[in-house]
Coordinates of C-alpha atoms in Angstrom, one line a residue:
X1 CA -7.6 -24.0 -2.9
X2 CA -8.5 -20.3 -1.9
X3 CA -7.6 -19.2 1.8
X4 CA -11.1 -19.0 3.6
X5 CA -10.5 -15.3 4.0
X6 CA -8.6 -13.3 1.4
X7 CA -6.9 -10.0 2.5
X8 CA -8.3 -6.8 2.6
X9 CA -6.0 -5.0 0.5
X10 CA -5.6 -6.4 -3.2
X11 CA -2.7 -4.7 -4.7
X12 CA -3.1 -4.1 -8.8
X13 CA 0.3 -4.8 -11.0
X14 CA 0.7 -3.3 -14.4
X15 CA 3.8 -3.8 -16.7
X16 CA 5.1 -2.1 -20.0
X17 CA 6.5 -5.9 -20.9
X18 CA 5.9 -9.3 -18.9
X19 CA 9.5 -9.0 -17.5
X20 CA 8.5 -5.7 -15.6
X21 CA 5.2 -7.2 -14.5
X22 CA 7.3 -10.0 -13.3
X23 CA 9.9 -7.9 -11.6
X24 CA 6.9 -5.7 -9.9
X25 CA 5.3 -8.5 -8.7
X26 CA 8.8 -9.6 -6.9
X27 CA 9.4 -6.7 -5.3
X28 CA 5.9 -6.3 -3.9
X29 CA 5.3 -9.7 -2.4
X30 CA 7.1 -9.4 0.7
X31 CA 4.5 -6.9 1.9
X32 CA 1.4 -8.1 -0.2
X33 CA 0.1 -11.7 -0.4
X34 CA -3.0 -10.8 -2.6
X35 CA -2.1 -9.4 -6.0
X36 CA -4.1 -8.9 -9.9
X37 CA -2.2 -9.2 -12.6
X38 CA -3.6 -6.6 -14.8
X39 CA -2.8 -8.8 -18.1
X40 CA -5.0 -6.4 -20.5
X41 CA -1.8 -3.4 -19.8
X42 CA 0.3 -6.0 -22.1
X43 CA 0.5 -5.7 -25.9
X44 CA 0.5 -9.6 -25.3
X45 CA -0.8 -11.0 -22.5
X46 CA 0.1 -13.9 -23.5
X47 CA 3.9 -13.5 -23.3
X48 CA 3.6 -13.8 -19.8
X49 CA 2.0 -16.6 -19.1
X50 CA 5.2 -18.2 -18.5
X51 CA 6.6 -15.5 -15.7
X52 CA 3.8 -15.9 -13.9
X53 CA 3.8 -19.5 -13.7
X54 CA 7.6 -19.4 -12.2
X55 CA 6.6 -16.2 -10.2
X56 CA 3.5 -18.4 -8.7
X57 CA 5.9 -21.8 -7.9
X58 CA 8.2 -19.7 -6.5
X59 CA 5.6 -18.1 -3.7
X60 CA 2.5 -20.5 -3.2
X61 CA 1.6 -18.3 -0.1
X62 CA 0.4 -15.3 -2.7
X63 CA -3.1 -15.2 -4.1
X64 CA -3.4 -13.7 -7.9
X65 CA -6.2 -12.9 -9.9
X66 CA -5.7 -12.5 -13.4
X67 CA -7.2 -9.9 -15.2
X68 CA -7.6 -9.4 -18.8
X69 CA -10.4 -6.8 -19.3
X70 CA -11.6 -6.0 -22.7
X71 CA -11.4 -2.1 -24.4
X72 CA -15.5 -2.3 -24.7
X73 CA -15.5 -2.6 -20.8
X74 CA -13.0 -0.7 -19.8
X75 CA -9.6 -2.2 -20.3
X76 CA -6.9 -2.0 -22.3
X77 CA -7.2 -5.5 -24.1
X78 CA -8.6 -5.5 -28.1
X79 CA -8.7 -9.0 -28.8
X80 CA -11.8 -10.8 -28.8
X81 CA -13.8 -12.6 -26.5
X82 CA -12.8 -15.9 -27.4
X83 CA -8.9 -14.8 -26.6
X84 CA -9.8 -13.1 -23.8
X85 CA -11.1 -16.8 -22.4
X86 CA -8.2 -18.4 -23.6
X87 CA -5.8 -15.5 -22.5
X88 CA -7.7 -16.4 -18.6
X89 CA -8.1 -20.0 -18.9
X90 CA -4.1 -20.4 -19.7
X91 CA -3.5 -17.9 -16.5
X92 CA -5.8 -20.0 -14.3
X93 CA -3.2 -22.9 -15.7
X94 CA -0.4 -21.2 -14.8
X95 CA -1.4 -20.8 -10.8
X96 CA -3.5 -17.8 -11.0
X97 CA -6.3 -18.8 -8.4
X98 CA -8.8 -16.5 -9.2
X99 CA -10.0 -14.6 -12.5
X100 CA -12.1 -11.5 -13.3
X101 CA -14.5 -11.5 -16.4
X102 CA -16.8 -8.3 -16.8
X103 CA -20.4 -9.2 -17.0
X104 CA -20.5 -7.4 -20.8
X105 CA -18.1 -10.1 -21.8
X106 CA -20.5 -12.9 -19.2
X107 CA -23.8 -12.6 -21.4
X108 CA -22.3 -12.9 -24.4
X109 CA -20.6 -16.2 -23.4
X110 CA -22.4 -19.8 -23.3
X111 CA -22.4 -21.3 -19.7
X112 CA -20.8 -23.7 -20.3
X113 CA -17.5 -21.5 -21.3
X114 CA -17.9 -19.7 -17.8
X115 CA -18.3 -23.2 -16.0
X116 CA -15.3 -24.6 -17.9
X117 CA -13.4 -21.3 -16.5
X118 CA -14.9 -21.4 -13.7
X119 CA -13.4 -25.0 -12.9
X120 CA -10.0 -23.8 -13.1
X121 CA -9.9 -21.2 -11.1
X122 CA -12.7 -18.8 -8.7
X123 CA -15.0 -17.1 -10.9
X124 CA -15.3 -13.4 -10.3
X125 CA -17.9 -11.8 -12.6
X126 CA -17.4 -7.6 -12.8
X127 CA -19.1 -4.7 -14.0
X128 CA -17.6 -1.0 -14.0
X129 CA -19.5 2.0 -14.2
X130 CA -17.7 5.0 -15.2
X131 CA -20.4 7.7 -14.6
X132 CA -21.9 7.2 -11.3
X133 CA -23.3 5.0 -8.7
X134 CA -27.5 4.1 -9.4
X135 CA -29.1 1.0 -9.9
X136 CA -26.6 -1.6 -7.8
X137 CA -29.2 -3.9 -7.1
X138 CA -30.4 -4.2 -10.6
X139 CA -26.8 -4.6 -11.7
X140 CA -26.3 -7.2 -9.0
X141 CA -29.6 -9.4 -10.1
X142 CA -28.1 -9.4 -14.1
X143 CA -24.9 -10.1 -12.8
X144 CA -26.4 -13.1 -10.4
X145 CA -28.1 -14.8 -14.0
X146 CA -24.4 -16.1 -14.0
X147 CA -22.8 -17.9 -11.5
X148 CA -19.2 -16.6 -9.9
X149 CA -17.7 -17.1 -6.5
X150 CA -17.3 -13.9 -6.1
X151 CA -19.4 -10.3 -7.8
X152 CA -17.7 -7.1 -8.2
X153 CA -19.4 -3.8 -8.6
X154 CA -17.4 -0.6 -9.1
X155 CA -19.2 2.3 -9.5
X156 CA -18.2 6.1 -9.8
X157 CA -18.5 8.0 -6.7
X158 CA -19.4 11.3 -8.4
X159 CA -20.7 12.7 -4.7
X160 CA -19.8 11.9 -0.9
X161 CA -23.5 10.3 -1.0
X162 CA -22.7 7.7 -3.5
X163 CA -20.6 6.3 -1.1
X164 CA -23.6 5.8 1.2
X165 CA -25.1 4.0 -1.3
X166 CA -22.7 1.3 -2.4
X167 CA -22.3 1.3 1.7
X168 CA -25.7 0.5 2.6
X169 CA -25.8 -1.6 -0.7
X170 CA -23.3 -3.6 0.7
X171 CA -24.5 -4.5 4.1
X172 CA -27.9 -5.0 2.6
X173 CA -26.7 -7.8 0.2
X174 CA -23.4 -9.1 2.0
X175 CA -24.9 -11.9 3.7
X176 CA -26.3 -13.1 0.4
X177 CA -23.6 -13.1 -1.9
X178 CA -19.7 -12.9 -1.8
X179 CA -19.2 -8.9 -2.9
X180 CA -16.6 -6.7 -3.8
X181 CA -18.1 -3.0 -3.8
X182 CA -16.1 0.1 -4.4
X183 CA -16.4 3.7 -6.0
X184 CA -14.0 5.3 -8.4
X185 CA -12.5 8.8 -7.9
X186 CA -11.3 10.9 -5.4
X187 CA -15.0 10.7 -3.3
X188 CA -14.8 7.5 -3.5
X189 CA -12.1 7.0 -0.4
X190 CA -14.9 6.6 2.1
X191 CA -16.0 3.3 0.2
X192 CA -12.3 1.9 -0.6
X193 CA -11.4 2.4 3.2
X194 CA -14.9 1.5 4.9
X195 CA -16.3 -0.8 2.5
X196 CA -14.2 -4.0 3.9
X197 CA -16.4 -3.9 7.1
X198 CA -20.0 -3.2 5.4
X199 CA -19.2 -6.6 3.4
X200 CA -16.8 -5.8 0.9
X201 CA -14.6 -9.1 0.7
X202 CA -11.6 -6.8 -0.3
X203 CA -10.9 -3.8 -2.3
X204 CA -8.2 -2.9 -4.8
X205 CA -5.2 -0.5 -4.0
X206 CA -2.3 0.5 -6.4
X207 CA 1.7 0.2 -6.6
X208 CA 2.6 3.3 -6.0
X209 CA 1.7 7.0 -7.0
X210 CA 0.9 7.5 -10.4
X211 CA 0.5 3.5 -11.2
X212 CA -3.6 3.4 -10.5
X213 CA -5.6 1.2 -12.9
X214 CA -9.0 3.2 -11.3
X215 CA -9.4 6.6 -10.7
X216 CA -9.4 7.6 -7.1
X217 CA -7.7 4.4 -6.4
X218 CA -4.8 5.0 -3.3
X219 CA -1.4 2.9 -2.3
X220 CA -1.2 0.0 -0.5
X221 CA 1.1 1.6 2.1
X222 CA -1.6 4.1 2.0
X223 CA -4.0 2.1 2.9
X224 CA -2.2 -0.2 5.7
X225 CA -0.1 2.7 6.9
X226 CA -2.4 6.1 6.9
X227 CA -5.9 4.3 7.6
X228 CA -5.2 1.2 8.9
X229 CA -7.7 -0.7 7.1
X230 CA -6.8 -3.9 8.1
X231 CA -7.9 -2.6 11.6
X232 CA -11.5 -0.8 10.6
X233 CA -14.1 -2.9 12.0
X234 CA -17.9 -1.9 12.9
X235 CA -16.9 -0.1 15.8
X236 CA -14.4 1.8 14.0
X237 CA -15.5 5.6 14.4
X238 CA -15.1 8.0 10.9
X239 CA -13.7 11.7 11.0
X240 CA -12.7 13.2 8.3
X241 CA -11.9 17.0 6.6
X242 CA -14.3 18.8 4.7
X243 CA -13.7 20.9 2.0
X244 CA -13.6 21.7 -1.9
X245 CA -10.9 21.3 -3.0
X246 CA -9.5 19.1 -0.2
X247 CA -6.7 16.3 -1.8
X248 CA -3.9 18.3 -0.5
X249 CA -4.7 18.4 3.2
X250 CA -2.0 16.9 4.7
X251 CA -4.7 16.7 7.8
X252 CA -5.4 12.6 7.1
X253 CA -2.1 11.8 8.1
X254 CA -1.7 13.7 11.1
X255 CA -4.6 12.5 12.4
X256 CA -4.6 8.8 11.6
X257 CA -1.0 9.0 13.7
X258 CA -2.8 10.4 16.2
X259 CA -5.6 8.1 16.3
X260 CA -3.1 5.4 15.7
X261 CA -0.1 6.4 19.0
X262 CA -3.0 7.3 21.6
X263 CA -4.4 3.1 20.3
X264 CA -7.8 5.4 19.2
X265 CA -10.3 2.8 17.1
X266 CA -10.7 6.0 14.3
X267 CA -9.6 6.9 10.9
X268 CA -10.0 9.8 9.0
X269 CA -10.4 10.9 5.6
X270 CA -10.3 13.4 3.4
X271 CA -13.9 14.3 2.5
X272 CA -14.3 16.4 -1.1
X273 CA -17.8 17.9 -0.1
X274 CA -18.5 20.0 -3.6
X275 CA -21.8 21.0 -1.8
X276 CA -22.3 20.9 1.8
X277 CA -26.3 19.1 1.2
X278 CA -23.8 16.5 -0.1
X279 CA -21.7 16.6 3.1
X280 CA -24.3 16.6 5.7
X281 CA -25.9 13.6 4.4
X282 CA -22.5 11.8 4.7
X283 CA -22.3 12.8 8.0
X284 CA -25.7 11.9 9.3
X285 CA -25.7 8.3 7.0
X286 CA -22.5 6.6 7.8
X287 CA -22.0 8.6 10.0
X288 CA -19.2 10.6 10.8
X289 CA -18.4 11.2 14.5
X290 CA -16.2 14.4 13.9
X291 CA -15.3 17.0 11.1
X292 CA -12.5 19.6 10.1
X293 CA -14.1 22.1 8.4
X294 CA -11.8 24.0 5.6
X295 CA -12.6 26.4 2.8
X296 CA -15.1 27.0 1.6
X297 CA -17.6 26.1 4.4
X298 CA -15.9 27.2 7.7
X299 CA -18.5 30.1 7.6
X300 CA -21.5 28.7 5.4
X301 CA -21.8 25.5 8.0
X302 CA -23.2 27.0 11.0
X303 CA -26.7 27.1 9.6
X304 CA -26.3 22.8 9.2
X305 CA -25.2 23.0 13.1
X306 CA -27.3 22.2 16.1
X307 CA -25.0 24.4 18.4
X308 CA -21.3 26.1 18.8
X309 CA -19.5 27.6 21.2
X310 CA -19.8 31.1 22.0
X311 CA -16.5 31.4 20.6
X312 CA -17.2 30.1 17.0
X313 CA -20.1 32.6 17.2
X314 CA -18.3 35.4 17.6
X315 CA -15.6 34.2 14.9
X316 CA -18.6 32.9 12.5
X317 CA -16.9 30.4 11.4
X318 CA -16.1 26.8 12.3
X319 CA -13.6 24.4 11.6
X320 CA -14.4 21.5 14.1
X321 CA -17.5 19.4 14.3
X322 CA -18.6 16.7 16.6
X323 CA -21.5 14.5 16.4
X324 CA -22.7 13.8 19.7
X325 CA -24.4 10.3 20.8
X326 CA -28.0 11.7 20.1
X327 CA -26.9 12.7 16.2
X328 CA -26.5 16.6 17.3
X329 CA -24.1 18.2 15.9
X330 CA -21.9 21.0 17.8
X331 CA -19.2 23.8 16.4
X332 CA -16.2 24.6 17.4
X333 CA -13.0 26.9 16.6
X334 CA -9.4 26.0 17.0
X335 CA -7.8 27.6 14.6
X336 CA -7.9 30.1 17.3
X337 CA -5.2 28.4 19.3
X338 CA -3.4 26.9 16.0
X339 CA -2.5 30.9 15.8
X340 CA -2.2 32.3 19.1
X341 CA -0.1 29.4 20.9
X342 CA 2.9 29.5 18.3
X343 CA 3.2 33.6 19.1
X344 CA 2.8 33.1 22.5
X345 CA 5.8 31.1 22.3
X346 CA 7.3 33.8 21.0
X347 CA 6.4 37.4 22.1
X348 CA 6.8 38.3 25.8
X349 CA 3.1 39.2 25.8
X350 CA 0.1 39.6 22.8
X351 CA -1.5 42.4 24.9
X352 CA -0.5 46.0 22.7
X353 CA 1.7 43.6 19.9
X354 CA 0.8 45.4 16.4
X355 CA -0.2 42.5 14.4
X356 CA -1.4 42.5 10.6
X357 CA -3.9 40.1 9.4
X358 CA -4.2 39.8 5.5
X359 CA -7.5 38.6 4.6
X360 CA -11.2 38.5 6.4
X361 CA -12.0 34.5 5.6
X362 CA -12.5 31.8 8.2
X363 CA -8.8 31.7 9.1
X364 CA -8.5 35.9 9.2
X365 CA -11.6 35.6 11.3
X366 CA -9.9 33.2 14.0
X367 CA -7.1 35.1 13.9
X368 CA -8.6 38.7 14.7
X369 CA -10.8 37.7 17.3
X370 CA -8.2 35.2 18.7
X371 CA -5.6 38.4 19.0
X372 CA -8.0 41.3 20.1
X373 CA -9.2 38.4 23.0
X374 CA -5.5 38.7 24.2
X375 CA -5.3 42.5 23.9
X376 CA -3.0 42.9 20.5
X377 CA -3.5 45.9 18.6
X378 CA -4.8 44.4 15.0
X379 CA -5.1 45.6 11.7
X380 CA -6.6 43.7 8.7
X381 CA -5.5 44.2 5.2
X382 CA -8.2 42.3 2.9
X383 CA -8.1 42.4 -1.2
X384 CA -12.3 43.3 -1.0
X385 CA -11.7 46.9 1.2
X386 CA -15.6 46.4 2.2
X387 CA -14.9 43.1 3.6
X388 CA -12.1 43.7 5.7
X389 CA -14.0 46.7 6.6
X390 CA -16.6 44.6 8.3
X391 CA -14.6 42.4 10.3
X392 CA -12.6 45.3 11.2
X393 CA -15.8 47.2 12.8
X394 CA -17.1 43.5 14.2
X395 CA -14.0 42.6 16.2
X396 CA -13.0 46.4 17.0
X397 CA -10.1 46.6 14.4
X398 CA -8.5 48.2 12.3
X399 CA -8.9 48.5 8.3
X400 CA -5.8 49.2 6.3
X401 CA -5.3 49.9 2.6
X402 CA -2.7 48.6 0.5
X403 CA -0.9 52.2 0.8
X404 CA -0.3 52.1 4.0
X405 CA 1.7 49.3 4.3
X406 CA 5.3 51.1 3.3
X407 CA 4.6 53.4 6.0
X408 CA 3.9 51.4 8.9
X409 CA 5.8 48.8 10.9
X410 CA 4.2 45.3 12.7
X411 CA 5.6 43.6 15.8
X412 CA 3.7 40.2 13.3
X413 CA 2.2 39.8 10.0
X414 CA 0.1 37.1 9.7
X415 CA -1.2 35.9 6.1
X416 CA -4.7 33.8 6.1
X417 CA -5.4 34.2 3.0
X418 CA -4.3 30.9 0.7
X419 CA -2.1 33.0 -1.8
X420 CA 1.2 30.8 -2.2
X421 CA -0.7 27.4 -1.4
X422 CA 0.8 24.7 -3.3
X423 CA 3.5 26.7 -5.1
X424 CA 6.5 29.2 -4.1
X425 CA 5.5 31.7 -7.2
X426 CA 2.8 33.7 -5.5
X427 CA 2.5 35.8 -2.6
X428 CA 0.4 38.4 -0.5
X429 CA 2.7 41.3 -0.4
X430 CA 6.0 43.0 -2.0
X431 CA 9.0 42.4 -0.3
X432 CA 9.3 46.1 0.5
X433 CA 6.1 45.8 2.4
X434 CA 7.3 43.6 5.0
X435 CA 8.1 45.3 8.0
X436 CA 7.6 42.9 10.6
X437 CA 9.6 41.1 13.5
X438 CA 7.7 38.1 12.5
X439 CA 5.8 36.7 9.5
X440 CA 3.6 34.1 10.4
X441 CA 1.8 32.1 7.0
X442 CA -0.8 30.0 7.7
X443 CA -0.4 27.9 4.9
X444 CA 1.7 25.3 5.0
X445 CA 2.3 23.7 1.3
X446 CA 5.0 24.6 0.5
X447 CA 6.8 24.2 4.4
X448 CA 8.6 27.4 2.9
X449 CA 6.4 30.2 0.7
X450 CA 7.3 33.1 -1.0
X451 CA 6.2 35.2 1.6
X452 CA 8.6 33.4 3.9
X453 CA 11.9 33.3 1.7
X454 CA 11.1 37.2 1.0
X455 CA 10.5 37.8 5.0
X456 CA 14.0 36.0 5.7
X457 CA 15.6 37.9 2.7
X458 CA 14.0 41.5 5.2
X459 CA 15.5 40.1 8.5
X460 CA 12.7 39.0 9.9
X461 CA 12.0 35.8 12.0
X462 CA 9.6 33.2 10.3
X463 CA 7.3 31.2 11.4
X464 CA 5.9 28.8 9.1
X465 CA 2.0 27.3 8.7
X466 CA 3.1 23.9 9.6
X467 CA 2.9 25.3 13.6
X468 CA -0.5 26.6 13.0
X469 CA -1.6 23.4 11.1
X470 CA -0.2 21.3 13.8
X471 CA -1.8 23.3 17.2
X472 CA -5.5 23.1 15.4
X473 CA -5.6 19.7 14.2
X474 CA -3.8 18.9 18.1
X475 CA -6.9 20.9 19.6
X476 CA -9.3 19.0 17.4
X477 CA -8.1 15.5 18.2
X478 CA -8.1 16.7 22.6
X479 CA -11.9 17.6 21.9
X480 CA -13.0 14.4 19.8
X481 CA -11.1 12.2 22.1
X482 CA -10.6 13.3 25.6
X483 CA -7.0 12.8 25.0
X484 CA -3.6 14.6 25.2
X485 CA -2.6 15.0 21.0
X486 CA 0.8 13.5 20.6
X487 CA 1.7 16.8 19.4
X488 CA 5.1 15.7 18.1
X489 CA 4.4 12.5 16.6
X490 CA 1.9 14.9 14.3
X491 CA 4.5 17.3 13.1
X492 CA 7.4 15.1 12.0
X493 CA 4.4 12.9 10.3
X494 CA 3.7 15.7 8.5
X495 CA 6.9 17.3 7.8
X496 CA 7.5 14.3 6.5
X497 CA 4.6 14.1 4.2
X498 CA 5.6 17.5 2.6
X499 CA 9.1 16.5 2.2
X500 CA 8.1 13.4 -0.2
X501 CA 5.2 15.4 -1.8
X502 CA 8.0 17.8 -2.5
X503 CA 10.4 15.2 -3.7
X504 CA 7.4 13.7 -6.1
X505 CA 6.8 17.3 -7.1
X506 CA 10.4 17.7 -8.6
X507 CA 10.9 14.3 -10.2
X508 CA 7.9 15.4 -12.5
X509 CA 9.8 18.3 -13.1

């Protein structure tokens, strides 16, 4: 007998051999109670028939469902359909309560083989589709020709919209029929996380990094830990960050331990907007109460805005949105304070400080108007000279050329240009043209850049992106909320993000 409500979070196992599927399945089942054996990974499946049987007497609390999906649909298994049936019925046998058989393998079947299954063990009938999301309701009408306990549709969420679509599929058609509903890829983490309270009955997470069976498809911890889905309810309210690319903001898990230490009902995701038509109808469909804007949009979005600060005007560009109760949408700026609190800290005083900004983006832009606010002398080094010329003349500064750097001497350098993001290879400037008491680099993966280790190597005093990243995000989560950010709690999360990114980085290595 099923439980009358399964968990949220079904975690997938895959084996080389049916003693590491067994041993995997051990060492997860203190933590997960809802598991699929992912059968079709095996040369033969059917070698493991018997580990799963002990595995199951051994833990009658845990739910399995035993997959054994064919090449033609997706899988890994080549046999035919008759052995794929014999391969489920024998796992059904064996304890497996529930099995998954893709509707391409369904209509070639008799019913009366899906019924004799289907008496052994809960029925859940499948379909994948692996280049977008379009047509759900006709794919759930051919699926319904056969009966299941349970229908699973996993499309491809090629856009941000798609997920609105499986969304709004799945509170349409919910009510009706026991679904699973979920999109594939990296756009598709606004349907794995919020698809479990628009009527998903659960959704599928993976063992650990690098062990999906689904593109897009994210950890259990993940899941549980970072976005808390086994709190999201209706009531749950959606931020997210915006950009393109966007998979390495480290953003998500700052502010879900925000949301999660000030007892917030939030998450947030990381949104890959490749367009922003795309983003803006996420926003305004599922919706999304609050954004972080990052490159490339921080300046293109204030046309898509209903109003901004004064501030954000002057800057033109914005990096926080919040959707007000009447759907309007308002701009903000704090990257502003993410760079002017940490020198404050700092320097006795900003007013007269010489202060270098490389680049004339978003960031450069906070940055320049930020400083000249507080009376700091600025000059702007950009790699387009025309460019940095024009923010120059717009905030009253000053427009350098490469040359000029081995003559002159800052009190700060600050880089806001992403040169040296994700690597320690790359970097802005020669070592001999850093003459700074500080170097301030607003990016902040790797915790320690090129430009950093080559700024220590000149004597001067470092301060890394990780402060900047840290005030921001702290100022975005004050005006979403209303709330103090538990400013703390954000930076040893994410100092401890980038020390296991790090860590996964060199085992590859």
């Amino acid at each position: 007998m099923l439980p009358l409500r399964l968990p949220r979070v079904c975690v997938a196992v895959t084996g080389s051999d049916p003693a590491q599927l067994a041993e995997k399945a051990e060492g997860l089942v203190r933590d997960n109670s809802f598991l699929e054996f992912r059968l079709d990974y095996l040369s033969r499946p059917g070698l493991a028939l018997p580990k799963i049987k002990r595995f199951l007497d051994s833990h009658p609390g845990v739910v399995v469902i035993a997959t054994c999906r064919r090449a033609a649909s997706g899988g890994k298994f080549r046999g035919s359909i008759a052995s794929q049936l014999d391969i489920l019925s024998k796992a059904a046998s064996a304890g497996c309560q529930l099995v998954d058989v893709e509707l391409q393998t369904a209509v070639k079947c008799k019913p009366q083989q899906l019924q004799k299954l289907r008496n052994r063990a809960a029925l859940i009938l499948s379909f994948h589709d692996f280049r977008g999301t379009k047509k759900l309701d006709d794919t759930l009408q051919k699926m319904l020709a056969a009966s299941a306990d349970y229908y699973k549709i996993v499309s491809t969420a090629a856009t941000l919209s798609d997920n609105v679509t499986m969304i709004k599929f799945l509170e349409r058609e919910s009510d009706k029929h026991s679904l699973v509903g979920l999109g594939m890829g990296e756009q598709g983490i606004i349907g794995r996380v919020l698809g479990v309270h628009s009527g998903s009955v659960f959704t599928f997470a993976s063992v650990s990094p690098g062990e999906e069976t689904a593109p897009g498809q994210v950890t259990a911890q993940e899941l549980r830990s970072v976005y808390r889905i086994e709190q999201v309810d209706a009531a749950t309210r959606v931020y997210g960050v915006a950009g393109d690319p966007v998979a390495h903001s480290l953003s998500p898990a700052a502010m879900n331990a925000a949301f999660r230490r000030e007892n917030v009902n939030a998450v947030y995701l990381a949104l890959h907007a490749k367009t922003l038509k795309d983003l803006m109808t996420c926003v305004r469909e599922i919706p999304i109460h609050g954004l972080s804007v990052t490159m490339p949009y921080k300046e293109s979005i204030l046309p898509y805005l209903d109003n901004a600060d004064s501030h954000t005007n002057k800057i033109g560009a914005c990096n926080t949105v919040v959707r007000a109760q009447d759907g309007k949408l308002y701009g903000f700026n704090t990257d502003t304070s993410g760079i002017v609190r940490p020198l404050e800290r700092r320097l006795s005083t900003l007013e007269g400080a010489r202060i270098l900004v490389l680049g004339a983006g978003g960031a450069a832009r906070a940055a320049v108007f930020g400083l000249k606010e507080r009376g700091a002398e600025v000059y702007i080094l950009n790699r387009s000279t025309a460019t940095g010329q024009k923010l120059a003349r717009q905030a009253r500064a000053r427009s350098l050329k490469r040359q000029d750097l081995k003559k002159l001497a800052f009190d700060v350098i600050i880089n806001a240009t992403p040169i040296g993001m994700g690597n320690t290879r790359e970097a802005p400037l020669q070592e001999t043209e850093i003459n700074a008491r500080f170097v301030f680099d607003l990016v902040y993966d790797p915790a320690e850049t090129r430009l950093l280790k080559m700024a220590r190597e000149r004597g001067a005093q470092i301060i890394p992106g990780i402060e900047m990243f840290v005030h921001q995000a702290a100022r975005q989560f004050e005006i979403w909320t209303g709330k103090p950010a538990p400013q703390d709690e954000m930076l040893q999360v994410v100092l401890l993000a980038l020390q296991e990114r790090a860590a996964r980085t060199a085992a590859r290595k």
